[in-house]
Short mmCIF file of C-alpha atoms in Angstrom, two decimals:
data_model
loop_
_atom_site.label_atom_id
_atom_site.label_comp_id
_atom_site.label_asym_id
_atom_site.label_seq_id
_atom_site.Cartn_x
_atom_site.Cartn_y
_atom_site.Cartn_z
CA UNK A 1 -225.23 47.20 -138.20
CA UNK A 2 -225.70 49.95 -135.60
CA UNK A 3 -222.29 51.40 -136.43
CA UNK A 4 -223.48 52.36 -139.91
CA UNK A 5 -225.21 55.30 -138.19
CA UNK A 6 -221.75 56.87 -137.93
CA UNK A 7 -219.84 55.29 -140.84
CA UNK A 8 -222.13 54.81 -143.86
CA UNK A 9 -223.32 57.22 -146.53
CA UNK A 10 -222.32 60.52 -148.06
CA UNK A 11 -223.53 62.58 -145.08
CA UNK A 12 -221.25 60.61 -142.72
CA UNK A 13 -218.06 61.83 -144.43
CA UNK A 14 -217.31 64.16 -141.46
CA UNK A 15 -217.75 61.28 -139.06
CA UNK A 16 -215.38 59.10 -141.08
CA UNK A 17 -212.90 61.96 -141.20
CA UNK A 18 -212.80 62.04 -137.40
CA UNK A 19 -212.36 58.28 -137.27
CA UNK A 20 -209.53 58.52 -139.78
CA UNK A 21 -207.99 61.03 -137.37
CA UNK A 22 -208.02 58.28 -134.74
CA UNK A 23 -205.95 56.08 -137.06
CA UNK A 24 -208.72 53.91 -138.48
CA UNK A 25 -208.73 52.82 -142.10
CA UNK A 26 -211.88 52.65 -144.21
CA UNK A 27 -211.56 48.87 -144.17
CA UNK A 28 -211.67 48.88 -140.36
CA UNK A 29 -214.75 51.11 -140.42
CA UNK A 30 -216.52 48.68 -142.73
CA UNK A 31 -216.12 45.86 -140.22
CA UNK A 32 -218.34 45.50 -137.13
CA UNK A 33 -217.26 48.07 -134.55
CA UNK A 34 -216.99 46.53 -131.08
CA UNK A 35 -216.87 48.72 -127.98
CA UNK A 36 -214.38 47.44 -125.42
CA UNK A 37 -215.02 49.10 -122.07
CA UNK A 38 -212.51 48.51 -119.30
CA UNK A 39 -211.96 50.09 -115.89
CA UNK A 40 -208.17 50.00 -115.74
CA UNK A 41 -206.39 52.35 -113.37
CA UNK A 42 -203.30 52.29 -111.17
CA UNK A 43 -205.18 52.71 -107.87
CA UNK A 44 -207.30 49.57 -107.65
CA UNK A 45 -205.32 46.30 -107.33
CA UNK A 46 -208.13 44.44 -109.04
CA UNK A 47 -207.82 46.76 -112.04
CA UNK A 48 -204.13 47.55 -112.51
CA UNK A 49 -203.84 44.79 -115.13
CA UNK A 50 -207.09 45.41 -117.02
CA UNK A 51 -205.19 47.15 -119.82
CA UNK A 52 -203.59 43.79 -120.55
CA UNK A 53 -206.98 42.06 -120.45
CA UNK A 54 -208.38 44.72 -122.79
CA UNK A 55 -205.55 44.16 -125.28
CA UNK A 56 -206.30 40.43 -125.25
CA UNK A 57 -210.00 41.10 -125.85
CA UNK A 58 -209.15 43.40 -128.76
CA UNK A 59 -206.87 40.71 -130.20
CA UNK A 60 -209.79 38.30 -130.06
CA UNK A 61 -212.13 40.78 -131.75
CA UNK A 62 -209.62 41.34 -134.57
CA UNK A 63 -209.03 37.60 -135.01
CA UNK A 64 -212.77 37.18 -135.50
CA UNK A 65 -213.03 39.99 -138.06
CA UNK A 66 -214.14 42.96 -135.97
CA UNK A 67 -212.68 46.36 -135.16
CA UNK A 68 -212.32 46.99 -131.41
CA UNK A 69 -212.76 50.50 -130.03
CA UNK A 70 -211.57 50.95 -126.45
CA UNK A 71 -212.97 53.31 -123.81
CA UNK A 72 -212.63 53.55 -120.00
CA UNK A 73 -214.86 53.49 -116.94
CA UNK A 74 -214.21 54.57 -113.36
CA UNK A 75 -213.49 52.12 -110.54
CA UNK A 76 -213.48 52.53 -106.75
CA UNK A 77 -211.47 50.17 -104.54
CA UNK A 78 -213.77 49.44 -101.62
CA UNK A 79 -210.89 48.29 -99.43
CA UNK A 80 -209.03 51.58 -99.87
CA UNK A 81 -212.24 53.61 -99.55
CA UNK A 82 -213.23 51.78 -96.35
CA UNK A 83 -213.80 53.61 -93.05
CA UNK A 84 -213.65 57.19 -94.34
CA UNK A 85 -215.86 59.48 -96.40
CA UNK A 86 -214.65 57.85 -99.63
CA UNK A 87 -216.86 54.83 -98.96
CA UNK A 88 -219.91 57.06 -99.43
CA UNK A 89 -218.94 57.17 -103.11
CA UNK A 90 -218.70 53.42 -103.67
CA UNK A 91 -222.31 52.28 -104.13
CA UNK A 92 -223.28 55.49 -106.00
CA UNK A 93 -220.49 54.75 -108.48
CA UNK A 94 -222.52 51.77 -109.71
CA UNK A 95 -225.10 54.09 -111.23
CA UNK A 96 -222.41 56.34 -112.72
CA UNK A 97 -220.72 53.36 -114.37
CA UNK A 98 -223.99 52.08 -115.84
CA UNK A 99 -224.89 55.53 -117.12
CA UNK A 100 -221.45 56.20 -118.59
CA UNK A 101 -221.37 52.92 -120.54
CA UNK A 102 -224.85 53.70 -121.87
CA UNK A 103 -223.69 57.17 -122.87
CA UNK A 104 -220.60 55.94 -124.71
CA UNK A 105 -222.40 53.12 -126.51
CA UNK A 106 -225.23 55.41 -127.60
CA UNK A 107 -223.14 58.39 -128.62
CA UNK A 108 -220.91 56.00 -130.60
CA UNK A 109 -223.29 53.27 -131.78
CA UNK A 110 -221.14 50.16 -131.47
CA UNK A 111 -222.43 46.94 -132.95
CA UNK A 112 -221.56 44.99 -129.80
CA UNK A 113 -219.81 45.42 -126.45
CA UNK A 114 -217.24 43.65 -124.33
CA UNK A 115 -217.14 44.98 -120.77
CA UNK A 116 -214.11 44.35 -118.55
CA UNK A 117 -214.82 44.94 -114.84
CA UNK A 118 -213.37 43.25 -111.79
CA UNK A 119 -214.22 44.88 -108.47
CA UNK A 120 -217.29 45.46 -106.38
CA UNK A 121 -219.52 48.07 -108.07
CA UNK A 122 -217.94 47.90 -111.50
CA UNK A 123 -219.32 44.43 -112.25
CA UNK A 124 -223.00 45.20 -111.50
CA UNK A 125 -222.66 48.65 -113.09
CA UNK A 126 -221.50 47.15 -116.38
CA UNK A 127 -224.08 44.37 -116.21
CA UNK A 128 -226.81 46.96 -115.71
CA UNK A 129 -225.53 48.87 -118.74
CA UNK A 130 -225.47 45.95 -121.17
CA UNK A 131 -228.97 44.90 -120.12
CA UNK A 132 -230.19 48.46 -120.57
CA UNK A 133 -228.59 48.80 -124.02
CA UNK A 134 -229.51 45.25 -125.09
CA UNK A 135 -226.98 44.92 -127.88
CA UNK A 136 -224.80 41.79 -128.25
CA UNK A 137 -222.44 41.90 -125.28
CA UNK A 138 -220.23 39.83 -123.01
CA UNK A 139 -218.56 40.36 -119.64
CA UNK A 140 -214.99 39.25 -118.95
CA UNK A 141 -213.51 40.07 -115.57
CA UNK A 142 -209.89 40.58 -114.55
CA UNK A 143 -209.97 37.60 -112.19
CA UNK A 144 -209.19 37.09 -108.50
CA UNK A 145 -205.82 37.65 -106.83
CA UNK A 146 -204.02 34.77 -105.19
CA UNK A 147 -204.29 34.33 -101.43
CA UNK A 148 -201.38 35.44 -99.28
CA UNK A 149 -198.96 33.48 -97.11
CA UNK A 150 -199.27 30.37 -99.25
CA UNK A 151 -203.04 30.47 -99.22
CA UNK A 152 -203.52 31.30 -95.54
CA UNK A 153 -204.39 35.02 -95.61
CA UNK A 154 -206.24 37.72 -97.49
CA UNK A 155 -207.35 41.33 -97.07
CA UNK A 156 -209.81 40.37 -94.32
CA UNK A 157 -206.98 38.85 -92.30
CA UNK A 158 -205.35 42.29 -92.26
CA UNK A 159 -208.56 44.08 -91.26
CA UNK A 160 -209.07 41.58 -88.44
CA UNK A 161 -205.42 41.97 -87.50
CA UNK A 162 -206.13 45.53 -86.37
CA UNK A 163 -208.59 44.17 -83.80
CA UNK A 164 -206.10 41.50 -82.75
CA UNK A 165 -203.46 44.14 -82.08
CA UNK A 166 -205.97 46.09 -79.98
CA UNK A 167 -206.85 42.88 -78.13
CA UNK A 168 -203.17 42.11 -77.49
CA UNK A 169 -203.12 38.84 -79.46
CA UNK A 170 -200.91 40.17 -82.29
CA UNK A 171 -197.97 42.55 -82.27
CA UNK A 172 -197.70 45.57 -84.54
CA UNK A 173 -194.62 44.00 -86.17
CA UNK A 174 -196.63 40.87 -86.97
CA UNK A 175 -199.40 43.02 -88.45
CA UNK A 176 -196.84 44.89 -90.55
CA UNK A 177 -195.51 41.59 -91.90
CA UNK A 178 -199.08 40.48 -92.66
CA UNK A 179 -199.97 43.68 -94.51
CA UNK A 180 -197.00 43.08 -96.82
CA UNK A 181 -197.97 39.49 -97.64
CA UNK A 182 -201.76 39.15 -97.52
CA UNK A 183 -202.45 40.60 -100.98
CA UNK A 184 -199.60 39.18 -103.10
CA UNK A 185 -200.82 39.78 -106.67
CA UNK A 186 -203.13 41.93 -108.73
CA UNK A 187 -206.76 40.87 -108.99
CA UNK A 188 -209.99 41.12 -107.03
CA UNK A 189 -209.51 40.21 -103.35
CA UNK A 190 -209.12 36.46 -103.03
CA UNK A 191 -212.19 35.34 -101.04
CA UNK A 192 -215.88 35.07 -101.86
CA UNK A 193 -216.24 38.79 -101.34
CA UNK A 194 -218.49 41.05 -103.42
CA UNK A 195 -216.31 41.32 -106.53
CA UNK A 196 -215.79 37.59 -106.88
CA UNK A 197 -219.42 36.92 -105.96
CA UNK A 198 -220.61 39.09 -108.84
CA UNK A 199 -218.03 37.70 -111.28
CA UNK A 200 -219.16 34.16 -110.43
CA UNK A 201 -222.82 35.15 -110.79
CA UNK A 202 -222.09 36.81 -114.16
CA UNK A 203 -220.92 33.42 -115.31
CA UNK A 204 -223.95 31.70 -113.77
CA UNK A 205 -226.42 34.13 -115.36
CA UNK A 206 -224.88 33.33 -118.73
CA UNK A 207 -223.42 36.75 -119.58
CA UNK A 208 -219.80 35.62 -119.08
CA UNK A 209 -217.86 32.60 -120.26
CA UNK A 210 -217.15 29.57 -118.05
CA UNK A 211 -214.09 30.37 -115.93
CA UNK A 212 -214.89 34.07 -115.65
CA UNK A 213 -215.42 33.94 -111.91
CA UNK A 214 -212.48 31.85 -110.79
CA UNK A 215 -209.43 31.83 -113.11
CA UNK A 216 -206.80 33.83 -111.17
CA UNK A 217 -205.77 37.21 -112.54
CA UNK A 218 -202.11 36.22 -112.92
CA UNK A 219 -202.71 33.01 -114.88
CA UNK A 220 -202.28 32.74 -118.63
CA UNK A 221 -205.74 31.19 -118.73
CA UNK A 222 -207.17 34.60 -117.84
CA UNK A 223 -205.57 36.15 -120.95
CA UNK A 224 -206.81 33.29 -123.11
CA UNK A 225 -210.32 33.74 -121.68
CA UNK A 226 -210.18 37.42 -122.65
CA UNK A 227 -209.20 36.55 -126.22
CA UNK A 228 -212.02 34.02 -126.36
CA UNK A 229 -214.47 36.67 -125.12
CA UNK A 230 -213.37 38.97 -127.95
CA UNK A 231 -213.98 36.22 -130.50
CA UNK A 232 -217.21 35.10 -128.86
CA UNK A 233 -218.83 38.54 -129.01
CA UNK A 234 -218.51 38.39 -132.80
CA UNK A 235 -220.45 35.15 -132.73
CA UNK A 236 -223.14 36.78 -130.59
CA UNK A 237 -223.35 39.60 -133.13
CA UNK A 238 -223.63 37.19 -136.03
CA UNK A 239 -226.42 35.23 -134.31
CA UNK A 240 -228.03 38.43 -132.93
CA UNK A 241 -228.03 37.08 -129.37
CA UNK A 242 -228.62 39.96 -126.98
CA UNK A 243 -228.36 40.13 -123.17
CA UNK A 244 -232.13 40.09 -122.68
CA UNK A 245 -232.31 36.92 -124.77
CA UNK A 246 -230.15 35.36 -122.05
CA UNK A 247 -231.46 37.05 -118.91
CA UNK A 248 -234.94 35.82 -118.07
CA UNK A 249 -236.78 34.17 -115.18
CA UNK A 250 -234.67 31.03 -115.58
CA UNK A 251 -231.37 32.86 -115.30
CA UNK A 252 -232.70 34.85 -112.32
CA UNK A 253 -233.43 31.59 -110.52
CA UNK A 254 -230.03 30.16 -111.48
CA UNK A 255 -228.24 33.25 -110.16
CA UNK A 256 -229.95 33.19 -106.77
CA UNK A 257 -229.40 29.42 -106.50
CA UNK A 258 -225.67 29.81 -107.14
CA UNK A 259 -225.59 32.74 -104.71
CA UNK A 260 -226.85 30.40 -101.98
CA UNK A 261 -224.64 27.45 -102.90
CA UNK A 262 -221.47 29.57 -102.88
CA UNK A 263 -222.28 31.67 -99.81
CA UNK A 264 -221.86 34.93 -101.69
CA UNK A 265 -221.67 38.49 -100.38
CA UNK A 266 -224.82 40.11 -99.00
CA UNK A 267 -224.19 42.87 -101.53
CA UNK A 268 -225.70 40.52 -104.13
CA UNK A 269 -229.04 41.32 -102.47
CA UNK A 270 -228.51 44.90 -103.69
CA UNK A 271 -227.01 44.16 -107.08
CA UNK A 272 -229.12 41.31 -108.46
CA UNK A 273 -232.42 43.22 -108.12
CA UNK A 274 -230.78 46.28 -109.69
CA UNK A 275 -229.42 44.50 -112.75
CA UNK A 276 -232.47 42.29 -113.33
CA UNK A 277 -234.61 45.44 -113.14
CA UNK A 278 -232.79 46.64 -116.25
CA UNK A 279 -234.15 43.55 -118.01
CA UNK A 280 -237.70 44.34 -116.88
CA UNK A 281 -237.66 41.61 -114.23
CA UNK A 282 -238.81 42.22 -110.66
CA UNK A 283 -236.60 40.46 -108.11
CA UNK A 284 -238.17 40.88 -104.67
CA UNK A 285 -236.34 39.83 -101.52
CA UNK A 286 -238.68 36.88 -100.96
CA UNK A 287 -236.95 34.89 -103.69
CA UNK A 288 -233.72 34.82 -101.66
CA UNK A 289 -235.42 33.06 -98.74
CA UNK A 290 -237.45 30.83 -101.04
CA UNK A 291 -234.35 29.61 -102.88
CA UNK A 292 -232.18 29.52 -99.75
CA UNK A 293 -234.57 27.14 -98.02
CA UNK A 294 -234.05 24.49 -100.71
CA UNK A 295 -230.47 25.16 -101.85
CA UNK A 296 -227.63 23.60 -99.84
CA UNK A 297 -224.46 25.55 -99.10
CA UNK A 298 -221.68 23.68 -100.93
CA UNK A 299 -218.68 25.98 -100.46
CA UNK A 300 -216.98 27.69 -97.52
CA UNK A 301 -214.72 30.28 -99.04
CA UNK A 302 -213.23 33.15 -97.05
CA UNK A 303 -214.64 34.77 -94.94
CA UNK A 304 -216.93 31.81 -94.16
CA UNK A 305 -214.14 29.23 -94.35
CA UNK A 306 -210.48 28.56 -95.14
CA UNK A 307 -210.64 28.32 -98.94
CA UNK A 308 -210.02 30.98 -101.59
CA UNK A 309 -210.91 31.54 -105.22
CA UNK A 310 -207.82 29.75 -106.51
CA UNK A 311 -208.99 26.65 -104.60
CA UNK A 312 -212.45 26.84 -106.18
CA UNK A 313 -210.87 27.23 -109.62
CA UNK A 314 -208.69 24.18 -109.03
CA UNK A 315 -211.78 22.22 -107.94
CA UNK A 316 -213.56 22.92 -111.24
CA UNK A 317 -214.91 26.42 -110.65
CA UNK A 318 -218.54 27.40 -111.16
CA UNK A 319 -219.22 24.47 -113.53
CA UNK A 320 -218.29 22.08 -110.68
CA UNK A 321 -220.83 23.74 -108.39
CA UNK A 322 -223.43 23.76 -111.17
CA UNK A 323 -222.87 20.07 -111.78
CA UNK A 324 -223.68 19.29 -108.14
CA UNK A 325 -226.76 21.51 -108.13
CA UNK A 326 -228.00 19.89 -111.33
CA UNK A 327 -228.03 16.50 -109.60
CA UNK A 328 -231.01 17.70 -107.56
CA UNK A 329 -232.64 19.58 -110.45
CA UNK A 330 -231.94 22.92 -108.78
CA UNK A 331 -230.89 24.69 -112.00
CA UNK A 332 -232.62 25.54 -115.26
CA UNK A 333 -230.26 23.73 -117.62
CA UNK A 334 -232.00 24.99 -120.76
CA UNK A 335 -231.12 28.64 -120.02
CA UNK A 336 -229.11 30.27 -122.83
CA UNK A 337 -225.56 31.60 -122.32
CA UNK A 338 -223.04 33.71 -124.24
CA UNK A 339 -221.39 30.54 -125.54
CA UNK A 340 -224.46 30.23 -127.76
CA UNK A 341 -225.26 27.02 -125.87
CA UNK A 342 -227.44 26.29 -122.86
CA UNK A 343 -226.19 25.82 -119.31
CA UNK A 344 -226.70 22.07 -119.68
CA UNK A 345 -224.76 21.90 -122.94
CA UNK A 346 -221.90 23.86 -121.39
CA UNK A 347 -221.74 21.41 -118.49
CA UNK A 348 -221.69 18.47 -120.89
CA UNK A 349 -218.74 20.06 -122.69
CA UNK A 350 -216.83 20.59 -119.44
CA UNK A 351 -217.25 17.26 -117.67
CA UNK A 352 -214.23 16.47 -115.50
CA UNK A 353 -213.33 13.71 -113.08
CA UNK A 354 -211.61 13.70 -109.68
CA UNK A 355 -212.78 17.08 -108.49
CA UNK A 356 -211.68 18.14 -105.00
CA UNK A 357 -214.77 17.48 -102.89
CA UNK A 358 -213.22 19.25 -99.90
CA UNK A 359 -213.68 22.54 -101.80
CA UNK A 360 -217.02 21.89 -103.53
CA UNK A 361 -218.97 19.53 -101.33
CA UNK A 362 -221.14 16.88 -102.97
CA UNK A 363 -224.81 17.80 -103.06
CA UNK A 364 -225.59 14.99 -100.59
CA UNK A 365 -222.90 16.17 -98.13
CA UNK A 366 -223.35 19.96 -97.97
CA UNK A 367 -221.95 22.28 -95.34
CA UNK A 368 -225.55 23.10 -94.51
CA UNK A 369 -228.95 22.28 -95.92
CA UNK A 370 -229.73 25.96 -96.52
CA UNK A 371 -228.05 28.59 -98.63
CA UNK A 372 -225.56 31.22 -97.56
CA UNK A 373 -227.86 34.26 -97.28
CA UNK A 374 -231.01 34.80 -95.21
CA UNK A 375 -233.54 37.64 -95.41
CA UNK A 376 -234.99 38.62 -92.04
CA UNK A 377 -238.25 40.48 -91.34
CA UNK A 378 -239.80 41.87 -88.21
CA UNK A 379 -240.82 45.15 -86.61
CA UNK A 380 -237.22 46.38 -86.90
CA UNK A 381 -237.11 45.60 -90.62
CA UNK A 382 -240.61 45.30 -92.10
CA UNK A 383 -239.21 45.68 -95.63
CA UNK A 384 -236.42 43.22 -94.85
CA UNK A 385 -232.72 42.99 -94.03
CA UNK A 386 -230.03 40.42 -94.82
CA UNK A 387 -227.28 38.37 -93.22
CA UNK A 388 -224.63 36.01 -94.56
CA UNK A 389 -225.78 33.11 -92.41
CA UNK A 390 -223.05 30.79 -93.69
CA UNK A 391 -220.51 33.01 -91.87
CA UNK A 392 -222.41 33.31 -88.56
CA UNK A 393 -221.24 31.38 -85.49
CA UNK A 394 -223.81 28.83 -84.24
CA UNK A 395 -224.09 30.67 -80.92
CA UNK A 396 -225.31 33.79 -82.72
CA UNK A 397 -227.98 32.21 -84.92
CA UNK A 398 -230.65 32.86 -82.27
CA UNK A 399 -229.75 35.46 -79.69
CA UNK A 400 -231.35 38.27 -77.69
CA UNK A 401 -228.90 41.13 -77.17
CA UNK A 402 -228.79 44.56 -75.54
CA UNK A 403 -228.57 47.50 -77.93
CA UNK A 404 -225.63 49.89 -78.10
CA UNK A 405 -226.62 52.67 -80.50
CA UNK A 406 -224.44 54.80 -82.78
CA UNK A 407 -225.36 57.31 -85.47
CA UNK A 408 -222.26 56.74 -87.59
CA UNK A 409 -219.66 54.11 -88.37
CA UNK A 410 -216.91 56.25 -86.86
CA UNK A 411 -218.63 56.35 -83.45
CA UNK A 412 -219.11 52.59 -83.59
CA UNK A 413 -215.47 51.83 -84.45
CA UNK A 414 -214.23 54.09 -81.66
CA UNK A 415 -216.36 52.18 -79.16
CA UNK A 416 -215.22 48.76 -80.40
CA UNK A 417 -211.52 49.57 -80.44
CA UNK A 418 -211.94 51.41 -77.12
CA UNK A 419 -213.12 48.08 -75.63
CA UNK A 420 -216.49 49.44 -74.49
CA UNK A 421 -218.47 46.77 -76.37
CA UNK A 422 -219.20 43.73 -74.22
CA UNK A 423 -220.37 40.16 -74.91
CA UNK A 424 -224.14 40.13 -75.33
CA UNK A 425 -224.28 43.55 -76.98
CA UNK A 426 -225.86 44.25 -80.34
CA UNK A 427 -224.27 47.25 -81.99
CA UNK A 428 -226.85 49.38 -83.81
CA UNK A 429 -225.38 51.65 -86.49
CA UNK A 430 -227.95 53.88 -88.19
CA UNK A 431 -228.10 56.85 -90.55
CA UNK A 432 -225.74 54.94 -92.85
CA UNK A 433 -228.39 53.85 -95.38
CA UNK A 434 -228.67 54.90 -99.04
CA UNK A 435 -230.29 58.24 -98.16
CA UNK A 436 -229.01 58.73 -94.62
CA UNK A 437 -225.34 58.07 -95.27
CA UNK A 438 -225.74 59.09 -97.94
CA UNK A 439 -224.21 56.31 -100.01
CA UNK A 440 -224.75 53.25 -97.78
CA UNK A 441 -221.20 52.65 -96.66
CA UNK A 442 -219.77 49.17 -96.17
CA UNK A 443 -218.68 48.49 -92.61
CA UNK A 444 -215.82 46.05 -92.83
CA UNK A 445 -213.77 47.92 -90.24
CA UNK A 446 -216.20 47.42 -87.30
CA UNK A 447 -217.07 43.82 -88.18
CA UNK A 448 -213.39 42.93 -88.60
CA UNK A 449 -212.58 44.65 -85.31
CA UNK A 450 -215.31 42.60 -83.60
CA UNK A 451 -213.85 39.38 -85.02
CA UNK A 452 -210.25 40.37 -84.33
CA UNK A 453 -211.03 41.18 -80.69
CA UNK A 454 -212.61 37.76 -80.15
CA UNK A 455 -216.22 38.97 -79.95
CA UNK A 456 -217.52 37.26 -83.10
CA UNK A 457 -219.45 34.63 -81.13
CA UNK A 458 -221.00 37.02 -78.64
CA UNK A 459 -221.66 40.39 -80.33
CA UNK A 460 -224.02 41.22 -83.22
CA UNK A 461 -224.05 44.30 -85.43
CA UNK A 462 -227.14 45.59 -87.23
CA UNK A 463 -227.26 48.57 -89.55
CA UNK A 464 -229.22 50.32 -92.27
CA UNK A 465 -225.88 50.44 -94.06
CA UNK A 466 -224.23 47.43 -95.62
CA UNK A 467 -221.28 45.10 -95.22
CA UNK A 468 -218.32 44.01 -97.25
CA UNK A 469 -218.45 40.55 -98.76
CA UNK A 470 -215.50 39.92 -96.45
CA UNK A 471 -217.61 40.40 -93.33
CA UNK A 472 -218.23 37.43 -91.06
CA UNK A 473 -220.27 37.10 -87.89
CA UNK A 474 -223.80 38.16 -86.95
CA UNK A 475 -223.65 41.22 -89.17
CA UNK A 476 -227.16 42.14 -90.31
CA UNK A 477 -227.40 44.88 -92.90
CA UNK A 478 -229.82 46.69 -95.23
CA UNK A 479 -232.32 47.30 -92.38
CA UNK A 480 -235.28 48.75 -94.30
CA UNK A 481 -236.76 51.26 -94.00
CA UNK A 482 -233.61 53.08 -92.94
CA UNK A 483 -233.47 55.55 -90.06
CA UNK A 484 -233.38 58.59 -92.35
CA UNK A 485 -236.69 57.43 -93.88
CA UNK A 486 -238.36 57.03 -90.50
CA UNK A 487 -237.48 53.38 -89.94
CA UNK A 488 -237.84 51.91 -86.46
CA UNK A 489 -234.06 51.53 -86.20
CA UNK A 490 -234.01 55.28 -85.55
CA UNK A 491 -236.04 54.80 -82.35
CA UNK A 492 -233.83 52.15 -80.74
CA UNK A 493 -232.21 53.23 -77.47
CA UNK A 494 -229.26 51.90 -75.49
CA UNK A 495 -230.31 48.94 -73.39
CA UNK A 496 -233.25 47.88 -75.58
CA UNK A 497 -233.50 44.15 -76.20
CA UNK A 498 -233.33 42.93 -79.80
CA UNK A 499 -234.09 39.32 -80.66
CA UNK A 500 -232.26 37.92 -83.69
CA UNK A 501 -233.58 34.58 -84.95
CA UNK A 502 -231.88 33.70 -88.22
CA UNK A 503 -233.38 30.18 -88.56
CA UNK A 504 -236.86 31.71 -88.25
CA UNK A 505 -235.87 34.70 -90.46
CA UNK A 506 -236.93 37.26 -87.87
CA UNK A 507 -235.55 40.34 -86.13
CA UNK A 508 -237.59 42.07 -83.42
CA UNK A 509 -237.13 45.11 -81.22
CA UNK A 510 -238.61 43.98 -77.88
CA UNK A 511 -240.14 47.30 -76.88
CA UNK A 512 -243.91 47.67 -76.47
CA UNK A 513 -245.87 49.81 -78.88
CA UNK A 514 -246.90 52.38 -76.27
CA UNK A 515 -243.27 53.19 -75.55
CA UNK A 516 -242.48 53.34 -79.26
CA UNK A 517 -245.31 55.83 -79.80
CA UNK A 518 -243.82 58.08 -77.11
CA UNK A 519 -240.47 57.93 -78.88
CA UNK A 520 -242.02 58.65 -82.28
CA UNK A 521 -243.68 61.77 -80.90
CA UNK A 522 -240.33 63.36 -80.07
CA UNK A 523 -238.12 61.73 -82.73
CA UNK A 524 -236.18 63.91 -85.12
CA UNK A 525 -233.94 62.40 -87.78
CA UNK A 526 -230.22 63.02 -87.58
CA UNK A 527 -229.38 65.28 -90.51
CA UNK A 528 -225.77 65.10 -91.64
CA UNK A 529 -224.01 67.90 -93.44
CA UNK A 530 -223.42 66.73 -97.01
CA UNK A 531 -220.90 68.90 -98.81
CA UNK A 532 -220.83 66.89 -102.04
CA UNK A 533 -223.38 68.07 -104.64
CA UNK A 534 -223.23 64.60 -106.17
CA UNK A 535 -224.15 62.90 -102.90
CA UNK A 536 -226.97 65.38 -102.31
CA UNK A 537 -228.41 64.45 -105.71
CA UNK A 538 -227.89 60.78 -104.95
CA UNK A 539 -229.77 61.03 -101.65
CA UNK A 540 -232.75 62.63 -103.41
CA UNK A 541 -232.94 59.97 -106.13
CA UNK A 542 -231.99 56.69 -104.45
CA UNK A 543 -234.60 54.18 -103.28
CA UNK A 544 -234.57 51.73 -100.39
CA UNK A 545 -232.00 48.96 -100.01
CA UNK A 546 -235.00 46.61 -100.19
CA UNK A 547 -235.36 47.52 -103.87
CA UNK A 548 -231.64 47.37 -104.69
CA UNK A 549 -230.91 51.04 -103.91
CA UNK A 550 -231.70 51.92 -107.52
CA UNK A 551 -232.67 55.38 -108.67
CA UNK A 552 -236.30 56.40 -108.89
CA UNK A 553 -237.43 56.25 -112.49
#
């Protein structure tokens, strides 16, 4: 066992002395030592209850004969960090989380790990860490919150409410009532936003137990799942099943397929390449289009539709979606999972009748024949960009718009709420990419304002930044290369025509090359003052969004 490096032999007497000081007995030291990493804090609503989940995991570890050893990780709430400088810290926190878990599990050589994330960057950060360490490990999330107003609202409803107040279709008193009711419980925000997308994909990949993505945070089933995860990691240790035994080309394909069937957040286009890279697997953007073309969209969860995570859980959760996909041989059923069984064996164990087909559509009656995400290419994004096509109005699927250019999110929001954006405009927000931001901020505030002001079917937004999983509309992000790296988005001027053709996977700036050469000759990048030493280091190390915004090796 790895833990013998710090517990066994005469020369480890000082180490044991320190562990005795922590309250451990020699008998506990002789058992497998299981690291239990959670990101509990009292700031993030998705994480306020993770101490309870951690205690349940530790109970499970003890029941199965192990000794749990708890340690924390940081967690940023994207909703609270939105639309101010704090959002610059969100994506970079993914790398910090991965590094810190690696540090703790190397400095204290645990025999196995249970990681307890819930929200946006914490899930991929912990997944990256366990793939990097490659010791027996399992993920168990804190679960989604319930939807507000008896299932009719969520955080995005509040964001869009700001635009509705500005448009005069909602009063401030109504917005105040909504803000008190839209997020009624702890847990990750209740739609198919980034956190829930990644928790569902953790389950699909095979690194989390069935139910991980959908059992609500406040349900007793979530606590039982945590106990089972604690027991299951002991089984993984006994059988020496490691994360890279599970994560291979088959599980990559399964993850992207589920991504398309669910209509997940476009942030998965950043996170899946980053975590699979830790397993030595190259996930280029082409696979998203390849899989999307042949994978039907089976679910319309918020923001794409009226349903929430509790509805998907009631309809059978991720296994229900997998069962439909398997009918058309769209999944690799022989892929291994942390249950010790294959995907196919898990589905056999979980067969259920009378599932709600209004939540998970039958494979022969999908919402659309293609998956939820599309990757676009063209002169404006030669390395690619992405859009959640399942949440785009039909009128915006193919549109030529006039550019309105902004060099920051703040400038863009001021223009939208100031009612200077008109139908037929395409808002261009640049210098918000991984290097240019730095930090690649999410832009839920402008997209929600567009929707709330009734412009969702007539205005597009493109950016070298990124969007929340709660974004809906013709919001096209991850334009690569970004403006700060010399990307063409930096040369766009007000009034330029941009053609967006999502069905054809293209995005083109309709300006002739001679004019572009004139602009290149005088172009100078916008250089923002960056006071944070951390963000300066991040900007130097981070790569393009097209490669997952990972650090250079």
